[in-house]
Amino acid sequence: MQQTRTGAASQTKFLLEESQLPRRWYNIRCDMPTAPQPVLHPGTGQPVGPDDLAPLFPMELIGQEVSEDAEIPIPEEVLEIYSLWRPTPLYRAHRLEEAIGTRSRIFYKYEGVSPPGSHKPNTAVAQAFYNKKEGRTRLATETGAGQWGSALSFACKLIGLECKVYMVRVSYEQKPARRSMIKAWGAEVVPSPSEETQSGRAILAEHPDSPGSLGIAISEAVEDAAGRDDTAYALGSVLNHVLLHQTVIGQEALAQMELAGAFPDVVVGCVGGGSNFAGLAFPFLREKIAGREIDVLACEPAACPTLTRGVFAYDFGDTSMLTPLVAMHTLGHDFVPAPIHAGGLRYHGVAPLISQLMLDGLIRAEAYLQNDVFASAVLFAGSEGILPAPEAAHAIHGTLQAAKAADEAGEERTILMNLSGHGHFDMAAYDNYFAGKLEDVALDEGEMERALRSIEGLPTPA
Ligand SMILES: Cc1ncc(COP(=O)(O)O)c(C=O)c1O
């Protein structure tokens, strides 16, 4: 029994009132020591302007993409939908701490309470809102794990837009229930690569058995949106405005840590394109840039080690080279990661804001093998009860590494992690893990060299 704990130290959940929902998003651009590199037009090599992006995005989001304002007001209509599940709970992981016998304190912010089950609707609702406001009637998007596709279909349903989802084929096959969820909210979903776009057909012609990747699915969704006036493109991660919308997570967590009478020494999140990590970390990085000491750790799969082994370069955001060029850590736009079960982490690049923060030494990254990650997920489920999404399990594994390092150093640290989603639609992955069928894949050096050849000749960052 835990009879010795008193006051905030004995509490498990730290909850905010609905009235405490953040009313502004935090824009880290205005605090960054080095400004991120401009996004370039692939034809001219010159920075893109609003007109280049207008076929794909509403003006309000294009404005947020380049905004230098420290804070951006959240529209009332968006706040009203957020209030269906926000503020999300912050937990003290007492039982996990006991299970591993650490001297450190572990907290987690739980984004799995949203209707689709992850952090993704924080931006999906905002993107659907601005598109509707500017007269679009339909959105096209990609999805890896299915979390983003279901979040966007949920947002489109509530706001009143049509939605088309290109779902990475391996996830489409691994997660039939995610497909049904997307359909339940009224969206159309097809496996990617598909026969419905030129990009998809070209890839299928060369690789009929392609498992797909986020890069391929993005090509299909961009092509769909660019070809229709009524349709805009929505991206679930990577872009500045997406990371901006996620900062409600970290702002709430700052207030909740205060309720707990604590402040983190370590902040941990998993990184696919970088949005949930940024959502938690950016408001804390604001404190770090202002002088507080915080170790900020990004966790990624060894099969797709963008931050730990990728190069910082200009590259396309998609496989078919339809997007502008962004300066980021990349493994090359035609890299197709092994079909690991954390589908949402299978992306060749990462958010440019995160890349720049990494170059400036404000964050660090580690890469893990999937059997180690699932072992940590099962340990977490067995102590805290929540069955995590395989993506989020990378953050759990990173948290356990940070706690172990603190114990070995004889230190007591406060660790805060983002639990970005639940894994209720990922049971096939757990089945494979229990059956000993999960393959540990670390990216092969030869394959990395091959994939990086695809960026030769592109502009180099200043
Ligand atoms: C639960 C969950 N966590 C994390 C991610 C990774 O995306 P990001 O790095 O943008 O948070 C995904 C992506 O699909 C996801 O579904």
XYZ file of C-alpha atoms and ligand atoms in Angstrom:
478
model
C 0.000 0.000 0.000
C 1.095 3.546 -0.641
C 0.295 4.976 2.799
C 3.404 7.090 3.130
C 2.489 9.509 0.333
C 0.978 12.840 1.298
C -0.625 15.750 -0.569
C 0.143 16.200 -4.250
C 2.790 13.482 -3.962
C 0.071 10.883 -3.293
C -2.159 11.954 -6.136
C -2.410 9.930 -9.344
C -4.358 12.185 -11.725
C -3.883 15.910 -12.191
C -6.935 17.337 -13.920
C -7.756 20.788 -15.227
C -11.216 22.332 -15.501
C -12.686 22.853 -18.957
C -12.323 26.599 -18.338
C -8.538 26.055 -18.086
C -8.231 24.837 -21.675
C -5.449 26.904 -23.302
C -6.965 29.632 -25.476
C -3.832 30.201 -27.587
C -1.367 28.004 -29.441
C 2.319 28.600 -28.717
C 4.556 29.380 -31.717
C 8.147 28.307 -30.977
C 9.505 30.061 -34.109
C 9.692 33.378 -32.290
C 11.944 31.887 -29.542
C 14.232 29.660 -31.625
C 17.932 30.635 -31.477
C 18.301 29.785 -35.194
C 15.458 30.463 -37.624
C 14.429 27.432 -39.675
C 15.498 27.372 -43.341
C 12.980 28.592 -45.927
C 10.827 26.101 -47.809
C 11.919 26.056 -51.485
C 10.092 25.705 -54.771
C 11.645 22.627 -56.473
C 11.477 24.243 -59.917
C 13.057 27.606 -59.116
C 15.042 26.805 -55.944
C 13.520 30.027 -54.506
C 11.512 30.269 -51.250
C 7.845 29.406 -51.804
C 5.238 32.136 -51.360
C 1.597 31.938 -50.244
C 0.408 31.643 -53.873
C 2.454 28.464 -54.375
C 0.719 26.838 -51.413
C -2.803 28.175 -52.020
C -3.944 25.197 -54.179
C -3.263 22.903 -51.224
C -4.006 24.862 -48.021
C -6.325 27.622 -46.756
C -4.715 31.065 -46.342
C -5.117 31.076 -42.572
C -2.951 27.936 -42.269
C -0.403 29.301 -44.768
C -0.201 32.372 -42.520
C 0.360 30.218 -39.442
C 3.086 28.319 -41.298
C 5.257 31.445 -41.485
C 3.917 33.408 -38.500
C 6.401 35.060 -36.127
C 3.735 35.768 -33.480
C 4.502 34.139 -30.140
C 0.909 33.061 -29.620
C -2.038 32.507 -31.948
C -5.638 32.606 -30.659
C -7.612 29.351 -30.918
C -11.004 29.975 -32.595
C -14.043 29.503 -30.326
C -15.495 26.804 -32.627
C -12.274 24.790 -32.292
C -12.240 25.207 -28.498
C -15.817 23.991 -28.347
C -14.892 20.733 -30.118
C -11.659 20.397 -28.071
C -13.848 20.494 -24.948
C -15.275 17.058 -25.879
C -12.043 15.544 -24.514
C -9.702 18.355 -23.438
C -8.044 19.138 -21.089
C -6.568 15.622 -21.103
C -5.356 14.043 -17.851
C -1.814 14.067 -16.525
C -0.928 10.976 -14.505
C 1.782 10.245 -11.979
C 2.931 6.715 -12.857
C 3.226 5.505 -9.240
C 2.688 1.881 -10.145
C 5.206 1.939 -13.030
C 7.780 3.573 -10.736
C 7.224 0.761 -8.227
C 7.367 -1.918 -10.914
C 10.809 -0.816 -12.080
C 12.029 0.238 -8.625
C 13.216 3.652 -9.751
C 13.983 6.587 -7.489
C 12.752 8.947 -10.194
C 9.244 10.344 -10.536
C 7.450 9.544 -13.796
C 4.495 11.535 -15.162
C 2.595 11.019 -18.383
C 0.191 13.181 -20.333
C -2.480 10.949 -21.855
C -3.783 11.935 -25.289
C -5.578 8.605 -25.859
C -8.810 9.989 -24.328
C -9.766 11.806 -27.549
C -12.596 10.153 -29.545
C -10.235 8.744 -32.231
C -7.728 7.730 -29.542
C -4.693 9.978 -30.042
C -3.332 13.537 -30.122
C -4.107 13.870 -33.839
C -7.534 15.594 -33.542
C -5.832 18.617 -31.899
C -4.780 19.675 -35.387
C -7.449 17.819 -37.410
C -10.220 19.947 -35.901
C -8.310 23.184 -36.508
C -7.469 22.249 -40.114
C -11.055 21.218 -40.902
C -12.309 24.465 -39.330
C -10.093 26.800 -41.422
C -10.794 24.863 -44.635
C -14.550 25.046 -44.109
C -14.284 28.754 -43.279
C -12.482 29.411 -46.564
C -15.013 27.479 -48.655
C -13.411 24.075 -49.246
C -15.879 21.167 -49.100
C -13.519 18.187 -49.196
C -10.123 17.206 -47.699
C -7.656 14.563 -48.922
C -5.020 13.057 -46.670
C -2.657 10.163 -45.984
C -2.580 7.989 -42.902
C 0.070 5.626 -41.570
C -1.197 3.896 -38.470
C -4.766 4.993 -39.142
C -4.785 7.386 -36.180
C -4.494 10.497 -38.344
C -7.023 9.257 -40.905
C -9.554 8.576 -38.180
C -8.828 11.922 -36.501
C -9.393 13.820 -39.752
C -12.547 11.873 -40.619
C -13.853 12.627 -37.092
C -13.058 16.348 -37.500
C -14.566 16.510 -41.003
C -17.752 14.821 -39.784
C -18.203 17.269 -36.902
C -17.364 20.308 -39.025
C -19.188 19.213 -42.166
C -16.627 18.322 -44.862
C -16.078 15.286 -47.088
C -12.855 13.377 -46.505
C -10.716 10.957 -48.537
C -7.991 8.930 -46.813
C -5.057 7.180 -48.525
C -4.022 4.572 -45.966
C -0.545 2.988 -46.145
C -1.214 -0.522 -47.454
C 0.559 -2.418 -44.667
C -1.560 -0.610 -42.046
C -4.712 -1.014 -44.156
C -4.123 -4.758 -43.963
C -2.911 -4.869 -40.331
C -5.745 -2.693 -39.008
C -9.142 -3.404 -40.543
C -10.888 -1.897 -37.504
C -9.223 1.493 -38.093
C -10.650 1.416 -41.595
C -14.132 0.831 -40.210
C -13.676 3.685 -37.772
C -12.726 6.020 -40.618
C -15.833 4.902 -42.514
C -18.047 5.303 -39.434
C -17.178 9.010 -39.464
C -18.174 9.158 -43.124
C -14.816 9.263 -44.931
C -13.688 7.173 -47.898
C -10.545 5.087 -47.344
C -8.351 3.277 -49.913
C -5.042 1.385 -49.537
C -1.960 3.261 -50.767
C -0.334 2.856 -53.254
C -3.714 2.848 -55.047
C -4.838 2.763 -58.665
C -6.620 6.103 -58.144
C -3.688 8.453 -58.714
C -0.799 8.673 -61.160
C 1.678 8.444 -58.275
C 0.045 5.281 -56.951
C -0.158 3.643 -60.385
C 3.521 4.422 -61.116
C 4.653 2.800 -57.872
C 2.419 -0.250 -58.352
C 3.767 -0.704 -61.884
C 7.300 -0.969 -60.515
C 6.521 -2.616 -57.144
C 3.170 -4.465 -57.283
C 3.698 -5.693 -53.695
C 4.713 -2.329 -52.235
C 3.760 -2.164 -48.522
C 3.347 1.582 -48.997
C 4.814 4.334 -46.867
C 3.783 7.721 -45.579
C 5.846 9.320 -48.357
C 3.859 7.440 -51.026
C 0.472 8.117 -49.392
C 1.327 11.837 -49.144
C 2.059 11.885 -52.911
C -1.385 10.427 -53.598
C -3.246 12.824 -51.300
C -1.369 15.886 -52.639
C -2.108 14.833 -56.221
C -5.802 14.356 -55.347
C -6.047 17.808 -53.711
C -4.070 19.622 -56.413
C -6.382 18.221 -59.083
C -9.689 19.479 -57.594
C -10.819 23.014 -56.694
C -13.182 21.813 -53.951
C -10.412 19.846 -52.194
C -7.541 20.864 -49.946
C -4.766 18.705 -48.568
C -4.406 18.053 -44.846
C -1.166 16.762 -43.322
C -1.161 15.105 -39.895
C 2.373 16.077 -38.890
C 5.670 17.730 -39.982
C 4.403 21.210 -40.959
C 4.806 24.219 -38.646
C 1.066 24.816 -38.281
C 0.453 21.181 -37.315
C 3.065 21.336 -34.556
C 1.618 24.678 -33.459
C -1.863 23.184 -32.966
C -0.433 20.407 -30.808
C 1.017 22.839 -28.253
C -2.195 22.687 -26.223
C -0.677 19.447 -24.853
C 2.424 21.029 -23.340
C 0.603 24.119 -22.100
C -1.845 21.954 -20.185
C 1.033 19.800 -18.915
C 2.863 22.875 -17.559
C -0.209 23.787 -15.482
C -0.714 20.186 -14.381
C 2.935 19.742 -13.318
C 2.458 22.847 -11.222
C -0.573 21.197 -9.567
C 1.699 18.231 -8.874
C 4.296 20.558 -7.346
C 6.891 19.341 -9.844
C 8.843 20.381 -12.939
C 10.413 17.901 -15.371
C 14.157 17.311 -15.638
C 13.451 15.141 -18.669
C 10.691 15.495 -21.317
C 10.127 12.505 -23.614
C 8.067 11.890 -26.759
C 8.040 9.572 -29.762
C 8.770 11.065 -33.174
C 7.252 10.144 -36.527
C 6.824 13.491 -38.245
C 7.221 15.091 -34.832
C 3.813 16.500 -33.891
C 3.062 14.844 -30.543
C 6.662 15.320 -29.419
C 6.488 19.005 -30.350
C 3.078 19.355 -28.737
C 4.431 18.369 -25.355
C 8.004 19.600 -25.706
C 7.671 23.073 -27.275
C 6.093 24.837 -24.269
C 8.843 23.266 -22.112
C 11.517 24.258 -24.650
C 10.259 27.817 -24.223
C 11.326 27.441 -20.574
C 14.609 25.799 -21.598
C 15.457 28.592 -24.040
C 14.682 31.036 -21.197
C 17.306 29.312 -19.037
C 15.801 26.265 -17.292
C 17.676 22.998 -17.546
C 15.647 20.256 -19.255
C 16.795 17.174 -21.136
C 14.412 16.781 -24.103
C 14.447 13.296 -25.631
C 12.947 12.258 -28.994
C 12.352 8.507 -29.462
C 12.267 6.832 -32.873
C 12.381 3.295 -34.356
C 15.738 1.800 -35.358
C 14.013 0.782 -38.627
C 13.432 4.450 -39.513
C 16.105 6.394 -37.597
C 15.572 9.826 -39.118
C 17.004 11.990 -36.334
C 19.746 9.649 -35.136
C 21.137 8.603 -38.528
C 19.526 10.760 -41.221
C 21.278 13.716 -42.850
C 20.146 17.344 -42.570
C 19.346 18.328 -46.147
C 16.727 19.719 -48.454
C 14.366 16.936 -49.517
C 10.852 16.352 -50.752
C 8.160 15.574 -48.193
C 6.758 12.819 -50.401
C 7.994 9.980 -52.596
C 6.817 11.277 -55.987
C 8.489 14.697 -55.510
C 5.249 16.707 -55.650
C 5.809 18.772 -52.480
C 8.100 21.777 -51.965
C 11.622 21.138 -50.650
C 12.079 21.316 -46.897
C 15.321 21.344 -44.894
C 15.084 18.493 -42.420
C 16.751 15.319 -41.194
C 15.943 12.795 -43.898
C 16.655 9.241 -45.012
C 15.796 10.126 -48.640
C 12.337 10.544 -50.137
C 12.259 7.153 -51.844
C 13.176 5.280 -48.669
C 10.452 2.773 -47.776
C 10.867 1.759 -44.122
C 10.452 -1.888 -43.102
C 6.821 -2.692 -42.219
C 7.256 -2.356 -38.446
C 4.131 -2.076 -36.313
C 4.565 1.561 -35.330
C 3.110 2.620 -38.690
C 2.930 6.269 -37.633
C 6.719 6.390 -37.220
C 7.484 5.138 -40.740
C 8.348 8.485 -42.336
C 11.591 9.351 -44.164
C 11.756 12.916 -42.790
C 10.851 14.895 -39.703
C 9.437 18.321 -38.922
C 11.872 21.102 -39.977
C 11.349 22.857 -36.615
C 12.482 19.730 -34.771
C 15.461 19.288 -37.099
C 16.623 22.832 -36.390
C 16.203 22.381 -32.615
C 18.243 19.182 -32.895
C 21.024 21.003 -34.796
C 21.010 23.677 -32.090
C 21.477 21.033 -29.390
C 18.177 21.769 -27.655
C 16.898 18.222 -28.065
C 18.492 14.788 -28.440
C 17.276 11.527 -29.987
C 17.530 7.756 -29.444
C 16.400 4.851 -31.678
C 14.985 1.532 -30.418
C 14.229 -1.970 -31.740
C 10.569 -2.981 -31.799
C 10.781 -6.038 -29.511
C 12.332 -3.839 -26.777
C 9.596 -1.281 -27.349
C 6.810 -3.861 -27.054
C 8.379 -5.292 -23.865
C 8.150 -1.789 -22.358
C 4.564 -1.406 -23.628
C 3.527 -4.642 -21.903
C 5.287 -3.594 -18.683
C 3.438 -0.265 -18.807
C 0.063 -1.954 -19.477
C 0.714 -4.289 -16.563
C 1.320 -1.455 -14.122
C -0.610 1.600 -15.356
C -3.341 -0.379 -17.132
C -3.315 1.538 -20.399
C -2.431 -0.447 -23.515
C -0.349 2.004 -25.550
C -0.222 2.508 -29.312
C 3.065 1.058 -30.680
C 4.175 4.612 -31.567
C 3.576 5.857 -28.022
C 5.365 2.766 -26.673
C 8.606 4.251 -28.054
C 8.171 7.128 -25.588
C 7.534 4.642 -22.782
C 10.725 2.807 -23.686
C 12.625 6.104 -23.769
C 11.208 7.011 -20.364
C 12.384 3.702 -18.908
C 15.864 4.327 -20.367
C 15.903 7.801 -18.793
C 14.816 6.396 -15.398
C 17.511 3.707 -15.609
C 20.182 6.284 -16.455
C 19.100 8.402 -13.480
C 19.243 5.396 -11.132
C 22.697 4.474 -12.414
C 23.850 8.047 -11.832
C 22.381 7.890 -8.301
C 20.020 10.741 -9.157
C 16.314 11.279 -8.594
C 14.855 12.887 -11.709
C 11.377 13.980 -12.696
C 10.455 12.539 -16.093
C 7.462 13.659 -18.148
C 6.357 11.715 -21.191
C 3.676 12.058 -23.834
C 1.478 8.983 -24.141
C 0.190 9.947 -27.576
C -2.486 7.282 -28.036
C -3.986 3.955 -27.022
C -3.351 0.726 -28.896
C -6.855 -0.754 -28.976
C -6.700 -1.083 -32.743
C -3.170 -2.474 -32.687
C -3.898 -5.867 -31.175
C -2.529 -7.722 -34.215
C 0.834 -6.156 -33.383
C 0.585 -7.341 -29.781
C -0.442 -10.831 -31.028
C 2.682 -10.955 -33.200
C 4.821 -9.799 -30.297
C 3.413 -12.482 -27.968
C 3.908 -15.110 -30.691
C 7.579 -14.099 -31.016
C 6.994 -13.067 -34.624
C 8.151 -9.454 -34.451
C 11.292 -8.862 -36.437
C 13.884 -6.476 -35.063
C 14.951 -4.286 -37.950
C 17.770 -1.778 -37.745
C 18.238 0.188 -40.941
C 20.930 -1.345 -43.102
C 23.861 0.945 -44.019
C 23.755 -0.047 -47.710
C 20.026 0.688 -48.008
C 20.571 4.039 -46.317
C 23.297 4.965 -48.809
C 21.047 3.925 -51.692
C 18.065 5.946 -50.465
C 20.173 9.035 -49.789
C 21.305 9.070 -53.408
C 17.791 10.344 -54.221
C 18.621 13.741 -52.693
C 21.858 14.274 -54.622
C 21.666 17.454 -56.649
C 19.008 19.110 -54.495
C 19.874 22.497 -52.910
C 21.908 22.396 -49.693
C 20.811 24.241 -46.531
C 22.659 27.490 -45.804
C -0.459 7.372 -31.472
C 0.541 8.025 -32.361
N 1.641 8.563 -31.806
C 2.584 9.140 -32.558
C 2.485 9.213 -33.933
C 3.595 9.825 -34.719
O 3.266 11.017 -35.323
P 3.861 12.384 -34.790
O 5.344 12.232 -34.742
O 3.414 13.389 -35.760
O 3.259 12.606 -33.435
C 1.349 8.688 -34.550
C 1.211 8.797 -36.016
O 0.358 8.263 -36.626
C 0.367 8.076 -33.749
O -0.724 7.526 -34.296
